[in-house]
């Protein structure tokens, strides 16, 4: 039995006819940062609120540190929380803001001061103790929010889109700060976001949610490299999807041949492949190679025409027409350049053509 700090067992939460969480099972290990990732409305916040106690599930149970807390009120669950629209009290100093949760818990002043300074040290803001929120930057306010959530040494930290009010550059910096802070504390954390880059950069594991259900749980690598459904492959990173039929299986060579829109494509063989079977493949646009039309003929290299080109700074993004009406999205680094209308050769390396079994 794994040692989970937080566990959702068969949790279902409905709002009228909407099933916001549909029989969710999720175990979050001690010291792990687990991200709930998915599009707007998929049920991330609802699941988090089942952990905090702001939602009572209609079915299922919630465990924290081995204890069934389904019926325990929020303030008795020993949680630290930072929410999307969190606000510091404008008329209180940074130190008083951070110490506020201790004051309402009635801790003596000396103990409060000690813990506040400890929390400010954690976020490297001791020298701002006497500043007011309007005198510090957005990123610093966010760090103070974190210190306030951590000051009473909670068992777990819950963060719901905590960076969504920051600009893109600051968001990126804060990701590293949060990760670093959680590593130093060794605390268990649950992080909610719809931003896949944030999830991949921050998390030990990611739970990808769709329409109230968990589609896949895995490390960032597993989620990106081995998505188990079209939804996950589509939501995490960019993908070209190819629907085809198995034509031949060459087990000794480790390949199978798939027919897709008049093309014959070699892919790594799988046990469940047999001629005639329909298959869904995906390949990442940056794993496809774009070569001059004169390039040597090769397995999985097909003639094509650049239909559209978009300049993205460090990369170029191409739409290339191949075979009988297949449009592939291809991304190359900035050095590889082709023009719209140019004839090219498109190479889909065998190892990068991956099969999704749904
Ligand atoms: P977002 O990223 O937009 O915050 P989310 O993934 O966190 O979305 P939830 O807020 O959990 O999604 O919402 C899941 C579903 O439940 C949505 O269809 C939403 O409209 C519905 N819902 C959430 N809270 C309530 C509520 N208090 N009353 C009625 N419906 C709700």
PDB file of N, CA, C and O in Angstrom, residues 184-255:
ATOM      1  N   UNK A 184      12.928  22.727  -0.716  1.00  0.00           N
ATOM      2  CA  UNK A 184      13.601  23.029   0.555  1.00  0.00           C
ATOM      3  C   UNK A 184      12.749  22.576   1.739  1.00  0.00           C
ATOM      4  O   UNK A 184      13.261  22.124   2.752  1.00  0.00           O
ATOM      5  N   UNK A 185      11.427  22.707   1.611  1.00  0.00           N
ATOM      6  CA  UNK A 185      10.546  22.356   2.734  1.00  0.00           C
ATOM      7  C   UNK A 185      10.210  20.867   2.769  1.00  0.00           C
ATOM      8  O   UNK A 185       9.795  20.347   3.802  1.00  0.00           O
ATOM      9  N   UNK A 186      10.315  20.209   1.621  1.00  0.00           N
ATOM     10  CA  UNK A 186       9.919  18.795   1.543  1.00  0.00           C
ATOM     11  C   UNK A 186       8.434  18.600   1.789  1.00  0.00           C
ATOM     12  O   UNK A 186       7.983  17.530   2.185  1.00  0.00           O
ATOM     13  N   UNK A 187       7.643  19.643   1.524  1.00  0.00           N
ATOM     14  CA  UNK A 187       6.197  19.587   1.791  1.00  0.00           C
ATOM     15  C   UNK A 187       5.465  18.934   0.602  1.00  0.00           C
ATOM     16  O   UNK A 187       5.966  18.947  -0.518  1.00  0.00           O
ATOM     17  N   UNK A 188       4.310  18.349   0.866  1.00  0.00           N
ATOM     18  CA  UNK A 188       3.467  17.802  -0.198  1.00  0.00           C
ATOM     19  C   UNK A 188       2.640  18.953  -0.770  1.00  0.00           C
ATOM     20  O   UNK A 188       2.071  19.740  -0.006  1.00  0.00           O
ATOM     21  N   UNK A 189       2.565  19.043  -2.093  1.00  0.00           N
ATOM     22  CA  UNK A 189       1.833  20.164  -2.680  1.00  0.00           C
ATOM     23  C   UNK A 189       0.950  19.715  -3.838  1.00  0.00           C
ATOM     24  O   UNK A 189       1.303  18.792  -4.573  1.00  0.00           O
ATOM     25  N   UNK A 190      -0.205  20.369  -3.955  1.00  0.00           N
ATOM     26  CA  UNK A 190      -1.090  20.145  -5.100  1.00  0.00           C
ATOM     27  C   UNK A 190      -1.252  21.480  -5.802  1.00  0.00           C
ATOM     28  O   UNK A 190      -1.568  22.491  -5.163  1.00  0.00           O
ATOM     29  N   UNK A 191      -1.032  21.471  -7.095  1.00  0.00           N
ATOM     30  CA  UNK A 191      -0.975  22.701  -7.873  1.00  0.00           C
ATOM     31  C   UNK A 191      -1.988  22.588  -9.005  1.00  0.00           C
ATOM     32  O   UNK A 191      -1.993  21.595  -9.747  1.00  0.00           O
ATOM     33  N   UNK A 192      -2.848  23.574  -9.139  1.00  0.00           N
ATOM     34  CA  UNK A 192      -3.851  23.548 -10.206  1.00  0.00           C
ATOM     35  C   UNK A 192      -3.465  24.552 -11.288  1.00  0.00           C
ATOM     36  O   UNK A 192      -3.176  25.708 -10.987  1.00  0.00           O
ATOM     37  N   UNK A 193      -3.445  24.095 -12.531  1.00  0.00           N
ATOM     38  CA  UNK A 193      -3.198  25.041 -13.627  1.00  0.00           C
ATOM     39  C   UNK A 193      -3.781  24.503 -14.928  1.00  0.00           C
ATOM     40  O   UNK A 193      -4.021  23.302 -15.063  1.00  0.00           O
ATOM     41  N   UNK A 194      -4.019  25.434 -15.887  1.00  0.00           N
ATOM     42  CA  UNK A 194      -4.387  24.964 -17.226  1.00  0.00           C
ATOM     43  C   UNK A 194      -3.219  25.189 -18.181  1.00  0.00           C
ATOM     44  O   UNK A 194      -3.331  24.977 -19.374  1.00  0.00           O
ATOM     45  N   UNK A 195      -2.067  25.623 -17.597  1.00  0.00           N
ATOM     46  CA  UNK A 195      -0.899  25.956 -18.399  1.00  0.00           C
ATOM     47  C   UNK A 195       0.060  24.766 -18.414  1.00  0.00           C
ATOM     48  O   UNK A 195       0.704  24.442 -17.422  1.00  0.00           O
ATOM     49  N   UNK A 196       0.130  24.099 -19.576  1.00  0.00           N
ATOM     50  CA  UNK A 196       0.916  22.857 -19.629  1.00  0.00           C
ATOM     51  C   UNK A 196       2.407  23.100 -19.414  1.00  0.00           C
ATOM     52  O   UNK A 196       3.083  22.274 -18.798  1.00  0.00           O
ATOM     53  N   UNK A 197       2.920  24.245 -19.869  1.00  0.00           N
ATOM     54  CA  UNK A 197       4.352  24.510 -19.690  1.00  0.00           C
ATOM     55  C   UNK A 197       4.663  24.623 -18.197  1.00  0.00           C
ATOM     56  O   UNK A 197       5.673  24.100 -17.700  1.00  0.00           O
ATOM     57  N   UNK A 198       3.766  25.291 -17.477  1.00  0.00           N
ATOM     58  CA  UNK A 198       3.922  25.442 -16.030  1.00  0.00           C
ATOM     59  C   UNK A 198       3.898  24.056 -15.363  1.00  0.00           C
ATOM     60  O   UNK A 198       4.735  23.743 -14.515  1.00  0.00           O
ATOM     61  N   UNK A 199       2.960  23.233 -15.777  1.00  0.00           N
ATOM     62  CA  UNK A 199       2.816  21.895 -15.181  1.00  0.00           C
ATOM     63  C   UNK A 199       4.060  21.054 -15.440  1.00  0.00           C
ATOM     64  O   UNK A 199       4.579  20.391 -14.534  1.00  0.00           O
ATOM     65  N   UNK A 200       4.577  21.091 -16.664  1.00  0.00           N
ATOM     66  CA  UNK A 200       5.735  20.260 -16.991  1.00  0.00           C
ATOM     67  C   UNK A 200       6.978  20.740 -16.239  1.00  0.00           C
ATOM     68  O   UNK A 200       7.788  19.945 -15.783  1.00  0.00           O
ATOM     69  N   UNK A 201       7.106  22.060 -16.089  1.00  0.00           N
ATOM     70  CA  UNK A 201       8.298  22.612 -15.445  1.00  0.00           C
ATOM     71  C   UNK A 201       8.309  22.366 -13.935  1.00  0.00           C
ATOM     72  O   UNK A 201       9.370  22.211 -13.335  1.00  0.00           O
ATOM     73  N   UNK A 202       7.148  22.343 -13.329  1.00  0.00           N
ATOM     74  CA  UNK A 202       7.051  22.359 -11.868  1.00  0.00           C
ATOM     75  C   UNK A 202       6.905  21.006 -11.196  1.00  0.00           C
ATOM     76  O   UNK A 202       7.342  20.823 -10.067  1.00  0.00           O
ATOM     77  N   UNK A 203       6.262  20.077 -11.886  1.00  0.00           N
ATOM     78  CA  UNK A 203       5.663  18.948 -11.168  1.00  0.00           C
ATOM     79  C   UNK A 203       6.566  17.733 -11.041  1.00  0.00           C
ATOM     80  O   UNK A 203       7.402  17.469 -11.895  1.00  0.00           O
ATOM     81  N   UNK A 204       6.370  16.975  -9.965  1.00  0.00           N
ATOM     82  CA  UNK A 204       6.907  15.617  -9.911  1.00  0.00           C
ATOM     83  C   UNK A 204       6.029  14.724 -10.767  1.00  0.00           C
ATOM     84  O   UNK A 204       6.496  13.921 -11.544  1.00  0.00           O
ATOM     85  N   UNK A 205       4.710  14.869 -10.579  1.00  0.00           N
ATOM     86  CA  UNK A 205       3.762  14.143 -11.432  1.00  0.00           C
ATOM     87  C   UNK A 205       2.618  15.075 -11.798  1.00  0.00           C
ATOM     88  O   UNK A 205       2.336  16.047 -11.093  1.00  0.00           O
ATOM     89  N   UNK A 206       1.969  14.728 -12.904  1.00  0.00           N
ATOM     90  CA  UNK A 206       0.864  15.534 -13.414  1.00  0.00           C
ATOM     91  C   UNK A 206      -0.353  14.623 -13.567  1.00  0.00           C
ATOM     92  O   UNK A 206      -0.224  13.500 -14.065  1.00  0.00           O
ATOM     93  N   UNK A 207      -1.517  15.096 -13.122  1.00  0.00           N
ATOM     94  CA  UNK A 207      -2.765  14.387 -13.403  1.00  0.00           C
ATOM     95  C   UNK A 207      -3.507  15.210 -14.453  1.00  0.00           C
ATOM     96  O   UNK A 207      -3.886  16.347 -14.197  1.00  0.00           O
ATOM     97  N   UNK A 208      -3.652  14.638 -15.647  1.00  0.00           N
ATOM     98  CA  UNK A 208      -4.333  15.369 -16.723  1.00  0.00           C
ATOM     99  C   UNK A 208      -5.819  15.074 -16.633  1.00  0.00           C
ATOM    100  O   UNK A 208      -6.233  13.907 -16.647  1.00  0.00           O
ATOM    101  N   UNK A 209      -6.622  16.134 -16.521  1.00  0.00           N
ATOM    102  CA  UNK A 209      -8.064  15.968 -16.358  1.00  0.00           C
ATOM    103  C   UNK A 209      -8.822  16.400 -17.608  1.00  0.00           C
ATOM    104  O   UNK A 209      -8.421  17.311 -18.317  1.00  0.00           O
ATOM    105  N   UNK A 210      -9.950  15.729 -17.832  1.00  0.00           N
ATOM    106  CA  UNK A 210     -10.808  16.057 -18.963  1.00  0.00           C
ATOM    107  C   UNK A 210     -12.237  15.718 -18.564  1.00  0.00           C
ATOM    108  O   UNK A 210     -12.504  14.589 -18.152  1.00  0.00           O
ATOM    109  N   UNK A 211     -13.112  16.702 -18.650  1.00  0.00           N
ATOM    110  CA  UNK A 211     -14.537  16.485 -18.389  1.00  0.00           C
ATOM    111  C   UNK A 211     -14.797  15.712 -17.090  1.00  0.00           C
ATOM    112  O   UNK A 211     -15.530  14.725 -17.075  1.00  0.00           O
ATOM    113  N   UNK A 212     -14.155  16.156 -16.007  1.00  0.00           N
ATOM    114  CA  UNK A 212     -14.459  15.585 -14.691  1.00  0.00           C
ATOM    115  C   UNK A 212     -13.705  14.322 -14.349  1.00  0.00           C
ATOM    116  O   UNK A 212     -13.826  13.803 -13.246  1.00  0.00           O
ATOM    117  N   UNK A 213     -12.930  13.808 -15.320  1.00  0.00           N
ATOM    118  CA  UNK A 213     -12.205  12.559 -15.073  1.00  0.00           C
ATOM    119  C   UNK A 213     -10.702  12.769 -15.195  1.00  0.00           C
ATOM    120  O   UNK A 213     -10.270  13.708 -15.850  1.00  0.00           O
ATOM    121  N   UNK A 214      -9.953  11.846 -14.582  1.00  0.00           N
ATOM    122  CA  UNK A 214      -8.502  11.880 -14.773  1.00  0.00           C
ATOM    123  C   UNK A 214      -8.165  10.993 -15.961  1.00  0.00           C
ATOM    124  O   UNK A 214      -8.493   9.810 -15.986  1.00  0.00           O
ATOM    125  N   UNK A 215      -7.516  11.580 -16.970  1.00  0.00           N
ATOM    126  CA  UNK A 215      -7.177  10.829 -18.195  1.00  0.00           C
ATOM    127  C   UNK A 215      -5.885  10.059 -18.020  1.00  0.00           C
ATOM    128  O   UNK A 215      -5.723   8.977 -18.538  1.00  0.00           O
ATOM    129  N   UNK A 216      -4.909  10.682 -17.339  1.00  0.00           N
ATOM    130  CA  UNK A 216      -3.604  10.035 -17.175  1.00  0.00           C
ATOM    131  C   UNK A 216      -2.863  10.702 -16.027  1.00  0.00           C
ATOM    132  O   UNK A 216      -2.953  11.917 -15.852  1.00  0.00           O
ATOM    133  N   UNK A 217      -2.137   9.889 -15.272  1.00  0.00           N
ATOM    134  CA  UNK A 217      -1.267  10.425 -14.222  1.00  0.00           C
ATOM    135  C   UNK A 217       0.139   9.946 -14.525  1.00  0.00           C
ATOM    136  O   UNK A 217       0.352   8.769 -14.793  1.00  0.00           O
ATOM    137  N   UNK A 218       1.108  10.854 -14.508  1.00  0.00           N
ATOM    138  CA  UNK A 218       2.482  10.426 -14.772  1.00  0.00           C
ATOM    139  C   UNK A 218       3.457  11.555 -14.566  1.00  0.00           C
ATOM    140  O   UNK A 218       3.065  12.701 -14.319  1.00  0.00           O
ATOM    141  N   UNK A 219       4.753  11.221 -14.665  1.00  0.00           N
ATOM    142  CA  UNK A 219       5.775  12.265 -14.585  1.00  0.00           C
ATOM    143  C   UNK A 219       5.635  13.125 -15.839  1.00  0.00           C
ATOM    144  O   UNK A 219       5.044  12.690 -16.841  1.00  0.00           O
ATOM    145  N   UNK A 220       6.204  14.350 -15.821  1.00  0.00           N
ATOM    146  CA  UNK A 220       6.132  15.181 -17.028  1.00  0.00           C
ATOM    147  C   UNK A 220       6.643  14.436 -18.269  1.00  0.00           C
ATOM    148  O   UNK A 220       6.034  14.512 -19.330  1.00  0.00           O
ATOM    149  N   UNK A 221       7.739  13.676 -18.123  1.00  0.00           N
ATOM    150  CA  UNK A 221       8.260  12.895 -19.258  1.00  0.00           C
ATOM    151  C   UNK A 221       7.235  11.901 -19.783  1.00  0.00           C
ATOM    152  O   UNK A 221       7.042  11.769 -20.987  1.00  0.00           O
ATOM    153  N   UNK A 222       6.646  11.168 -18.849  1.00  0.00           N
ATOM    154  CA  UNK A 222       5.682  10.130 -19.269  1.00  0.00           C
ATOM    155  C   UNK A 222       4.489  10.744 -19.990  1.00  0.00           C
ATOM    156  O   UNK A 222       4.016  10.226 -21.000  1.00  0.00           O
ATOM    157  N   UNK A 223       4.010  11.863 -19.437  1.00  0.00           N
ATOM    158  CA  UNK A 223       2.831  12.508 -20.029  1.00  0.00           C
ATOM    159  C   UNK A 223       3.154  13.025 -21.433  1.00  0.00           C
ATOM    160  O   UNK A 223       2.354  12.917 -22.350  1.00  0.00           O
ATOM    161  N   UNK A 224       4.364  13.564 -21.591  1.00  0.00           N
ATOM    162  CA  UNK A 224       4.734  14.142 -22.888  1.00  0.00           C
ATOM    163  C   UNK A 224       5.127  13.059 -23.897  1.00  0.00           C
ATOM    164  O   UNK A 224       4.718  13.101 -25.051  1.00  0.00           O
ATOM    165  N   UNK A 225       5.916  12.081 -23.431  1.00  0.00           N
ATOM    166  CA  UNK A 225       6.447  11.087 -24.366  1.00  0.00           C
ATOM    167  C   UNK A 225       5.499   9.915 -24.613  1.00  0.00           C
ATOM    168  O   UNK A 225       5.560   9.294 -25.662  1.00  0.00           O
ATOM    169  N   UNK A 226       4.693   9.575 -23.633  1.00  0.00           N
ATOM    170  CA  UNK A 226       3.812   8.408 -23.796  1.00  0.00           C
ATOM    171  C   UNK A 226       2.377   8.738 -23.421  1.00  0.00           C
ATOM    172  O   UNK A 226       1.817   8.137 -22.504  1.00  0.00           O
ATOM    173  N   UNK A 227       1.776   9.709 -24.105  1.00  0.00           N
ATOM    174  CA  UNK A 227       0.374  10.001 -23.796  1.00  0.00           C
ATOM    175  C   UNK A 227      -0.483   8.777 -24.120  1.00  0.00           C
ATOM    176  O   UNK A 227      -0.229   8.097 -25.116  1.00  0.00           O
ATOM    177  N   UNK A 228      -1.462   8.518 -23.252  1.00  0.00           N
ATOM    178  CA  UNK A 228      -2.255   7.307 -23.456  1.00  0.00           C
ATOM    179  C   UNK A 228      -3.585   7.568 -24.135  1.00  0.00           C
ATOM    180  O   UNK A 228      -4.391   6.674 -24.293  1.00  0.00           O
ATOM    181  N   UNK A 229      -3.832   8.811 -24.496  1.00  0.00           N
ATOM    182  CA  UNK A 229      -5.064   9.089 -25.228  1.00  0.00           C
ATOM    183  C   UNK A 229      -4.818  10.261 -26.165  1.00  0.00           C
ATOM    184  O   UNK A 229      -3.864  11.025 -25.999  1.00  0.00           O
ATOM    185  N   UNK A 230      -5.702  10.390 -27.141  1.00  0.00           N
ATOM    186  CA  UNK A 230      -5.595  11.502 -28.081  1.00  0.00           C
ATOM    187  C   UNK A 230      -5.699  12.826 -27.328  1.00  0.00           C
ATOM    188  O   UNK A 230      -4.999  13.786 -27.623  1.00  0.00           O
ATOM    189  N   UNK A 231      -6.572  12.861 -26.319  1.00  0.00           N
ATOM    190  CA  UNK A 231      -6.768  14.085 -25.554  1.00  0.00           C
ATOM    191  C   UNK A 231      -5.445  14.545 -24.920  1.00  0.00           C
ATOM    192  O   UNK A 231      -5.073  15.707 -25.011  1.00  0.00           O
ATOM    193  N   UNK A 232      -4.734  13.611 -24.292  1.00  0.00           N
ATOM    194  CA  UNK A 232      -3.477  13.978 -23.606  1.00  0.00           C
ATOM    195  C   UNK A 232      -2.425  14.392 -24.636  1.00  0.00           C
ATOM    196  O   UNK A 232      -1.734  15.397 -24.471  1.00  0.00           O
ATOM    197  N   UNK A 233      -2.311  13.647 -25.733  1.00  0.00           N
ATOM    198  CA  UNK A 233      -1.322  13.990 -26.770  1.00  0.00           C
ATOM    199  C   UNK A 233      -1.616  15.372 -27.344  1.00  0.00           C
ATOM    200  O   UNK A 233      -0.716  16.120 -27.704  1.00  0.00           O
ATOM    201  N   UNK A 234      -2.874  15.716 -27.424  1.00  0.00           N
ATOM    202  CA  UNK A 234      -3.290  16.988 -27.998  1.00  0.00           C
ATOM    203  C   UNK A 234      -3.109  18.133 -27.007  1.00  0.00           C
ATOM    204  O   UNK A 234      -2.707  19.225 -27.367  1.00  0.00           O
ATOM    205  N   UNK A 235      -3.378  17.853 -25.753  1.00  0.00           N
ATOM    206  CA  UNK A 235      -3.347  18.915 -24.729  1.00  0.00           C
ATOM    207  C   UNK A 235      -1.915  19.252 -24.322  1.00  0.00           C
ATOM    208  O   UNK A 235      -1.600  20.402 -24.025  1.00  0.00           O
ATOM    209  N   UNK A 236      -1.041  18.231 -24.284  1.00  0.00           N
ATOM    210  CA  UNK A 236       0.348  18.450 -23.857  1.00  0.00           C
ATOM    211  C   UNK A 236       1.223  18.558 -25.096  1.00  0.00           C
ATOM    212  O   UNK A 236       1.443  17.570 -25.792  1.00  0.00           O
ATOM    213  N   UNK A 237       1.732  19.724 -25.356  1.00  0.00           N
ATOM    214  CA  UNK A 237       2.591  19.913 -26.524  1.00  0.00           C
ATOM    215  C   UNK A 237       1.780  19.896 -27.803  1.00  0.00           C
ATOM    216  O   UNK A 237       0.548  19.790 -27.785  1.00  0.00           O
ATOM    217  N   UNK A 238       2.478  19.985 -28.928  1.00  0.00           N
ATOM    218  CA  UNK A 238       1.814  19.976 -30.224  1.00  0.00           C
ATOM    219  C   UNK A 238       1.912  18.578 -30.802  1.00  0.00           C
ATOM    220  O   UNK A 238       2.894  17.884 -30.577  1.00  0.00           O
ATOM    221  N   UNK A 239       0.899  18.188 -31.548  1.00  0.00           N
ATOM    222  CA  UNK A 239       0.910  16.863 -32.168  1.00  0.00           C
ATOM    223  C   UNK A 239       0.299  16.912 -33.554  1.00  0.00           C
ATOM    224  O   UNK A 239      -0.659  17.655 -33.787  1.00  0.00           O
ATOM    225  N   UNK A 240       0.847  16.112 -34.464  1.00  0.00           N
ATOM    226  CA  UNK A 240       0.166  15.795 -35.716  1.00  0.00           C
ATOM    227  C   UNK A 240      -0.458  14.428 -35.518  1.00  0.00           C
ATOM    228  O   UNK A 240       0.225  13.492 -35.083  1.00  0.00           O
ATOM    229  N   UNK A 241      -1.745  14.308 -35.791  1.00  0.00           N
ATOM    230  CA  UNK A 241      -2.410  13.004 -35.666  1.00  0.00           C
ATOM    231  C   UNK A 241      -2.601  12.404 -37.052  1.00  0.00           C
ATOM    232  O   UNK A 241      -2.982  13.109 -37.992  1.00  0.00           O
ATOM    233  N   UNK A 242      -2.346  11.100 -37.156  1.00  0.00           N
ATOM    234  CA  UNK A 242      -2.486  10.408 -38.433  1.00  0.00           C
ATOM    235  C   UNK A 242      -3.338   9.174 -38.204  1.00  0.00           C
ATOM    236  O   UNK A 242      -2.988   8.324 -37.380  1.00  0.00           O
ATOM    237  N   UNK A 243      -4.438   9.084 -38.944  1.00  0.00           N
ATOM    238  CA  UNK A 243      -5.285   7.893 -38.812  1.00  0.00           C
ATOM    239  C   UNK A 243      -4.965   6.965 -39.964  1.00  0.00           C
ATOM    240  O   UNK A 243      -4.983   7.393 -41.123  1.00  0.00           O
ATOM    241  N   UNK A 244      -4.655   5.723 -39.661  1.00  0.00           N
ATOM    242  CA  UNK A 244      -4.256   4.818 -40.728  1.00  0.00           C
ATOM    243  C   UNK A 244      -4.663   3.384 -40.464  1.00  0.00           C
ATOM    244  O   UNK A 244      -5.350   3.086 -39.487  1.00  0.00           O
ATOM    245  N   UNK A 245      -4.235   2.512 -41.393  1.00  0.00           N
ATOM    246  CA  UNK A 245      -4.552   1.091 -41.301  1.00  0.00           C
ATOM    247  C   UNK A 245      -3.260   0.292 -41.410  1.00  0.00           C
ATOM    248  O   UNK A 245      -2.401   0.614 -42.230  1.00  0.00           O
ATOM    249  N   UNK A 246      -3.160  -0.746 -40.608  1.00  0.00           N
ATOM    250  CA  UNK A 246      -1.958  -1.595 -40.660  1.00  0.00           C
ATOM    251  C   UNK A 246      -1.973  -2.381 -41.973  1.00  0.00           C
ATOM    252  O   UNK A 246      -2.962  -3.040 -42.305  1.00  0.00           O
ATOM    253  N   UNK A 247      -0.862  -2.281 -42.728  1.00  0.00           N
ATOM    254  CA  UNK A 247      -0.747  -3.007 -43.989  1.00  0.00           C
ATOM    255  C   UNK A 247       0.085  -4.263 -43.787  1.00  0.00           C
ATOM    256  O   UNK A 247      -0.237  -5.327 -44.309  1.00  0.00           O
ATOM    257  N   UNK A 248       1.175  -4.140 -43.056  1.00  0.00           N
ATOM    258  CA  UNK A 248       2.065  -5.296 -42.855  1.00  0.00           C
ATOM    259  C   UNK A 248       2.784  -5.158 -41.527  1.00  0.00           C
ATOM    260  O   UNK A 248       2.986  -4.043 -41.039  1.00  0.00           O
ATOM    261  N   UNK A 249       3.127  -6.301 -40.961  1.00  0.00           N
ATOM    262  CA  UNK A 249       3.871  -6.309 -39.699  1.00  0.00           C
ATOM    263  C   UNK A 249       5.178  -7.055 -39.927  1.00  0.00           C
ATOM    264  O   UNK A 249       5.168  -8.201 -40.368  1.00  0.00           O
ATOM    265  N   UNK A 250       6.299  -6.372 -39.708  1.00  0.00           N
ATOM    266  CA  UNK A 250       7.606  -7.021 -39.855  1.00  0.00           C
ATOM    267  C   UNK A 250       8.211  -7.157 -38.472  1.00  0.00           C
ATOM    268  O   UNK A 250       9.088  -6.372 -38.089  1.00  0.00           O
ATOM    269  N   UNK A 251       7.715  -8.145 -37.733  1.00  0.00           N
ATOM    270  CA  UNK A 251       8.131  -8.271 -36.336  1.00  0.00           C
ATOM    271  C   UNK A 251       9.648  -8.372 -36.159  1.00  0.00           C
ATOM    272  O   UNK A 251      10.209  -7.708 -35.287  1.00  0.00           O
ATOM    273  N   UNK A 252      10.363  -9.190 -36.982  1.00  0.00           N
ATOM    274  CA  UNK A 252      11.816  -9.305 -36.751  1.00  0.00           C
ATOM    275  C   UNK A 252      12.526  -7.960 -36.889  1.00  0.00           C
ATOM    276  O   UNK A 252      13.502  -7.687 -36.195  1.00  0.00           O
ATOM    277  N   UNK A 253      12.049  -7.110 -37.791  1.00  0.00           N
ATOM    278  CA  UNK A 253      12.694  -5.795 -37.966  1.00  0.00           C
ATOM    279  C   UNK A 253      12.187  -4.775 -36.944  1.00  0.00           C
ATOM    280  O   UNK A 253      12.680  -3.656 -36.879  1.00  0.00           O
ATOM    281  N   UNK A 254      11.155  -5.146 -36.216  1.00  0.00           N
ATOM    282  CA  UNK A 254      10.607  -4.227 -35.213  1.00  0.00           C
ATOM    283  C   UNK A 254       9.763  -3.113 -35.810  1.00  0.00           C
ATOM    284  O   UNK A 254       9.527  -2.101 -35.158  1.00  0.00           O
ATOM    285  N   UNK A 255       9.306  -3.298 -37.062  1.00  0.00           N
ATOM    286  CA  UNK A 255       8.486  -2.239 -37.670  1.00  0.00           C
ATOM    287  C   UNK A 255       7.184  -2.795 -38.219  1.00  0.00           C
ATOM    288  O   UNK A 255       7.046  -3.993 -38.458  1.00  0.00           O
TER     289      UNK A 255
END
